[in-house]
Amino acid sequence: MGWSEMANNGGLSICVFCGASAGDSPVYTQVGYELGKRLAAGNHRLVYGAGGIGVMGAVARGVADNNGSIVGIIPEFLRDREKNDAIPSQKVVVTEDLARRKSIMMDLSDGFVCLPGGYGTLDELLEVISMKAMGIEDRPVVLVNTQGFWESFVELVDGFAGRRFLPEEKPFVIVGSALEAIEYIESPARARLVATME
Ligand code: AMP
């Protein structure tokens, strides 16, 4: 049985990595909110960094406004700066540092969705995909390509692969919408749960 089934009446626990900033277009937070709304509609639990600002806050608001379930993990030193109090319905787990936050987020989740963000988002994304590339991680990782945001990242990865420092096969997929991201995470995770139960 997966984490999600224990925690969420059959839904999944989906970790979202994304920016504490809003970016230069309202579309980033709009897609964040849409993702949150769809997570709640699918009975999935949001696992994220607990912040109430930027794209992070938009995702959490989308879940909270639609009566979804949220667990937010945040180091003590970031609680004021990233305003976890702005999302009162979430269950907050306070950690000593960023590394512990990241490991708890990963432990709790059935899959990972990445929206636009900055260094923190990249750090979290690279942690998961580097483990997938090493073969010690197999949960789905989906990047939502809002306004072509991830194209420069894909170019970087393709460049490294062209020089034979990375495998040709990417340890993540890119999709165009929040809905596609959730559908992608749902399909392999559900197949795995069924396989385990047989
Ligand atoms: P950002 O994508 O930079 O806006 O950050 C998204 C989230 O990642 C925020 O909650 C940041 O506090 C967090 N973050 C920033 N740097 C790191 C890091 N080195 N390791 C883990 N999380 C980080």
Tab-separated table of C-alpha atoms and ligand atoms in Angstrom:
chain	number	residue	atom	x	y	z
A	1	MET	CA	0.000	0.000	0.000
A	2	GLY	CA	1.332	3.458	-0.957
A	3	TRP	CA	1.598	6.475	1.330
A	4	SER	CA	-1.335	8.004	-0.440
A	5	GLU	CA	-3.742	5.210	0.300
A	6	MET	CA	-2.935	5.430	3.979
A	7	ALA	CA	-3.154	9.204	4.032
A	8	ASN	CA	-5.786	10.128	1.551
A	9	ASN	CA	-8.642	7.680	0.925
A	10	GLY	CA	-7.242	6.297	-2.291
A	11	GLY	CA	-5.761	9.533	-3.657
A	12	LEU	CA	-2.041	10.017	-4.117
A	13	SER	CA	0.427	12.217	-2.251
A	14	ILE	CA	1.843	14.527	-4.889
A	15	CYS	CA	4.858	16.689	-4.180
A	16	VAL	CA	5.013	20.046	-5.950
A	17	PHE	CA	8.324	21.872	-6.375
A	18	CYS	CA	7.903	25.496	-7.459
A	19	GLY	CA	8.976	29.072	-6.839
A	20	ALA	CA	8.554	31.172	-3.732
A	21	SER	CA	8.380	34.026	-6.283
A	22	ALA	CA	5.476	34.735	-8.629
A	23	GLY	CA	7.593	35.341	-11.749
A	24	ASP	CA	7.012	38.013	-14.364
A	25	SER	CA	3.574	36.866	-15.533
A	26	PRO	CA	0.330	36.101	-13.690
A	27	VAL	CA	0.115	32.909	-15.738
A	28	TYR	CA	2.616	31.170	-13.425
A	29	THR	CA	0.427	31.591	-10.349
A	30	GLN	CA	-2.724	30.890	-12.375
A	31	VAL	CA	-1.336	27.515	-13.469
A	32	GLY	CA	-0.206	26.921	-9.871
A	33	TYR	CA	-3.724	27.572	-8.592
A	34	GLU	CA	-5.185	25.342	-11.315
A	35	LEU	CA	-2.842	22.523	-10.306
A	36	GLY	CA	-3.929	22.889	-6.673
A	37	LYS	CA	-7.597	22.850	-7.639
A	38	ARG	CA	-7.146	19.697	-9.694
A	39	LEU	CA	-5.186	17.985	-6.921
A	40	ALA	CA	-8.105	18.593	-4.565
A	41	ALA	CA	-10.633	17.440	-7.183
A	42	GLY	CA	-8.683	14.198	-7.633
A	43	ASN	CA	-8.567	13.627	-3.866
A	44	HIS	CA	-4.779	13.923	-3.947
A	45	ARG	CA	-2.771	15.315	-1.060
A	46	LEU	CA	-0.416	18.215	-1.756
A	47	VAL	CA	3.063	17.817	-0.292
A	48	TYR	CA	5.067	21.025	-0.608
A	49	GLY	CA	7.311	23.534	1.118
A	50	ALA	CA	4.479	25.136	3.191
A	51	GLY	CA	4.949	28.655	1.842
A	52	GLY	CA	2.125	31.129	1.305
A	53	ILE	CA	3.964	33.224	-1.281
A	54	GLY	CA	4.669	33.096	-5.002
A	55	VAL	CA	3.756	30.035	-7.056
A	56	MET	CA	3.965	27.913	-3.878
A	57	GLY	CA	1.214	29.951	-2.242
A	58	ALA	CA	-0.936	29.797	-5.391
A	59	VAL	CA	-0.798	25.976	-5.513
A	60	ALA	CA	-1.686	25.705	-1.835
A	61	ARG	CA	-4.570	28.189	-2.198
A	62	GLY	CA	-5.940	26.153	-5.102
A	63	VAL	CA	-5.988	23.080	-2.858
A	64	ALA	CA	-7.256	24.866	0.271
A	65	ASP	CA	-10.076	26.717	-1.545
A	66	ASN	CA	-11.338	23.363	-2.783
A	67	ASN	CA	-11.162	21.561	0.566
A	68	GLY	CA	-8.137	19.492	-0.368
A	69	SER	CA	-5.524	18.095	1.963
A	70	ILE	CA	-2.082	19.715	2.372
A	71	VAL	CA	1.067	18.843	4.251
A	72	GLY	CA	3.647	21.622	4.210
A	73	ILE	CA	7.225	21.037	5.326
A	74	ILE	CA	9.304	24.057	6.271
A	75	PRO	CA	12.471	24.841	8.236
A	76	GLU	CA	11.919	27.037	11.288
A	77	PHE	CA	14.057	29.864	9.865
A	78	LEU	CA	11.821	30.206	6.784
A	79	ARG	CA	8.419	30.279	8.510
A	80	ASP	CA	8.114	34.084	8.644
A	81	ARG	CA	9.831	34.733	5.341
A	82	GLU	CA	7.761	32.236	3.359
A	83	LYS	CA	4.528	32.910	5.309
A	84	ASN	CA	3.246	29.424	6.054
A	85	ASP	CA	0.499	31.023	8.219
A	86	ALA	CA	-1.158	32.281	5.028
A	87	ILE	CA	-2.408	28.717	4.398
A	88	PRO	CA	-4.125	27.964	7.711
A	89	SER	CA	-5.703	24.634	6.723
A	90	GLN	CA	-2.410	22.887	5.992
A	91	LYS	CA	-0.710	20.435	8.317
A	92	VAL	CA	2.709	22.001	8.938
A	93	VAL	CA	5.831	19.963	9.680
A	94	VAL	CA	8.666	22.161	10.967
A	95	THR	CA	12.226	20.994	10.313
A	96	GLU	CA	15.657	22.125	11.468
A	97	ASP	CA	17.014	22.739	8.001
A	98	LEU	CA	16.443	22.635	4.254
A	99	ALA	CA	17.974	19.195	3.797
A	100	ARG	CA	15.537	17.603	6.252
A	101	ARG	CA	12.640	19.419	4.592
A	102	LYS	CA	13.608	17.969	1.245
A	103	SER	CA	13.996	14.433	2.547
A	104	ILE	CA	10.581	14.503	4.281
A	105	MET	CA	8.921	15.876	1.137
A	106	MET	CA	10.449	13.029	-0.823
A	107	ASP	CA	9.556	10.375	1.765
A	108	LEU	CA	5.893	11.376	1.756
A	109	SER	CA	5.282	11.480	-1.989
A	110	ASP	CA	4.134	9.165	-4.777
A	111	GLY	CA	5.308	11.500	-7.530
A	112	PHE	CA	6.677	14.977	-8.247
A	113	VAL	CA	5.377	17.923	-10.250
A	114	CYS	CA	7.668	20.836	-10.995
A	115	LEU	CA	6.321	24.284	-11.843
A	116	PRO	CA	8.451	27.339	-12.644
A	117	GLY	CA	10.752	28.445	-9.847
A	118	GLY	CA	14.285	29.449	-8.931
A	119	TYR	CA	17.325	27.881	-7.251
A	120	GLY	CA	15.266	26.105	-4.596
A	121	THR	CA	13.058	24.487	-7.237
A	122	LEU	CA	16.086	23.473	-9.293
A	123	ASP	CA	17.808	22.022	-6.233
A	124	GLU	CA	14.766	19.870	-5.434
A	125	LEU	CA	14.281	18.822	-9.057
A	126	LEU	CA	17.945	17.865	-9.517
A	127	GLU	CA	17.921	15.814	-6.324
A	128	VAL	CA	15.100	13.610	-7.615
A	129	ILE	CA	16.157	13.319	-11.255
A	130	SER	CA	19.798	12.615	-10.409
A	131	MET	CA	18.611	9.723	-8.222
A	132	LYS	CA	16.414	8.495	-11.078
A	133	ALA	CA	19.394	8.664	-13.431
A	134	MET	CA	21.353	6.528	-10.947
A	135	GLY	CA	18.544	3.977	-10.856
A	136	ILE	CA	17.783	4.386	-7.134
A	137	GLU	CA	14.496	6.221	-7.662
A	138	ASP	CA	11.603	5.448	-9.957
A	139	ARG	CA	8.728	7.726	-9.014
A	140	PRO	CA	7.352	9.942	-11.789
A	141	VAL	CA	8.727	13.472	-12.258
A	142	VAL	CA	6.724	15.884	-14.433
A	143	LEU	CA	7.672	19.412	-15.458
A	144	VAL	CA	4.810	21.725	-16.453
A	145	ASN	CA	6.101	23.886	-19.269
A	146	THR	CA	4.150	27.085	-18.580
A	147	GLN	CA	5.142	29.824	-21.064
A	148	GLY	CA	7.975	27.552	-22.295
A	149	PHE	CA	9.653	27.925	-18.900
A	150	TRP	CA	11.546	24.587	-18.967
A	151	GLU	CA	12.867	24.875	-22.527
A	152	SER	CA	16.216	26.328	-21.456
A	153	PHE	CA	16.569	23.521	-18.892
A	154	VAL	CA	15.910	20.883	-21.566
A	155	GLU	CA	18.492	22.544	-23.826
A	156	LEU	CA	21.032	22.347	-21.001
A	157	VAL	CA	20.270	18.666	-20.373
A	158	ASP	CA	20.411	17.876	-24.112
A	159	GLY	CA	23.750	19.664	-24.343
A	160	PHE	CA	25.195	17.573	-21.501
A	161	ALA	CA	23.767	14.402	-23.059
A	162	GLY	CA	25.296	15.342	-26.432
A	163	ARG	CA	28.705	15.406	-24.694
A	164	ARG	CA	27.953	11.985	-23.141
A	165	PHE	CA	27.794	13.213	-19.557
A	166	LEU	CA	24.114	12.313	-19.306
A	167	PRO	CA	22.036	9.443	-20.691
A	168	GLU	CA	19.909	10.133	-23.762
A	169	GLU	CA	16.779	9.102	-21.923
A	170	LYS	CA	15.542	11.857	-19.646
A	171	PRO	CA	14.489	10.987	-16.084
A	172	PHE	CA	11.539	13.387	-16.341
A	173	VAL	CA	8.723	14.266	-18.703
A	174	ILE	CA	7.485	17.655	-19.858
A	175	VAL	CA	3.783	18.402	-20.205
A	176	GLY	CA	1.780	21.461	-21.180
A	177	SER	CA	-0.804	21.697	-18.406
A	178	ALA	CA	-1.615	20.984	-14.774
A	179	LEU	CA	-4.208	18.418	-15.849
A	180	GLU	CA	-1.687	16.445	-17.936
A	181	ALA	CA	0.768	16.480	-15.034
A	182	ILE	CA	-1.755	14.921	-12.673
A	183	GLU	CA	-2.892	12.375	-15.260
A	184	TYR	CA	0.716	11.338	-15.845
A	185	ILE	CA	1.390	10.883	-12.129
A	186	GLU	CA	-1.873	9.013	-11.664
A	187	SER	CA	-1.318	6.379	-14.329
A	188	PRO	CA	2.034	4.799	-13.389
A	189	ALA	CA	1.404	5.136	-9.653
A	190	ARG	CA	-1.950	3.432	-9.905
A	191	ALA	CA	-0.451	0.654	-12.021
A	192	ARG	CA	2.242	0.103	-9.371
A	193	LEU	CA	-0.276	-0.044	-6.543
A	194	VAL	CA	-2.365	-2.606	-8.419
A	195	ALA	CA	0.735	-4.657	-9.175
A	196	THR	CA	1.714	-4.672	-5.488
A	197	MET	CA	-1.714	-5.792	-4.402
A	198	GLU	CA	-1.930	-8.749	-6.844
B	1	AMP	P1	12.813	29.068	-5.291
B	1	AMP	O1	12.576	28.082	-6.374
B	1	AMP	O2	14.247	29.513	-5.223
B	1	AMP	O3	11.853	30.208	-5.282
B	1	AMP	O4	12.592	28.277	-3.932
B	1	AMP	C1	11.539	27.347	-3.778
B	1	AMP	C2	11.644	26.766	-2.398
B	1	AMP	O5	12.880	26.079	-2.252
B	1	AMP	C3	11.594	27.824	-1.285
B	1	AMP	O6	10.798	27.321	-0.230
B	1	AMP	C4	13.032	27.933	-0.860
B	1	AMP	O7	13.118	28.265	0.516
B	1	AMP	C5	13.547	26.532	-1.087
B	1	AMP	N1	14.995	26.470	-1.269
B	1	AMP	C6	15.851	27.445	-1.647
B	1	AMP	N2	17.124	27.003	-1.698
B	1	AMP	C7	17.074	25.695	-1.342
B	1	AMP	C8	18.059	24.658	-1.198
B	1	AMP	N3	19.355	24.857	-1.433
B	1	AMP	N4	17.642	23.451	-0.800
B	1	AMP	C9	16.335	23.194	-0.568
B	1	AMP	N5	15.363	24.128	-0.697
B	1	AMP	C10	15.715	25.354	-1.076
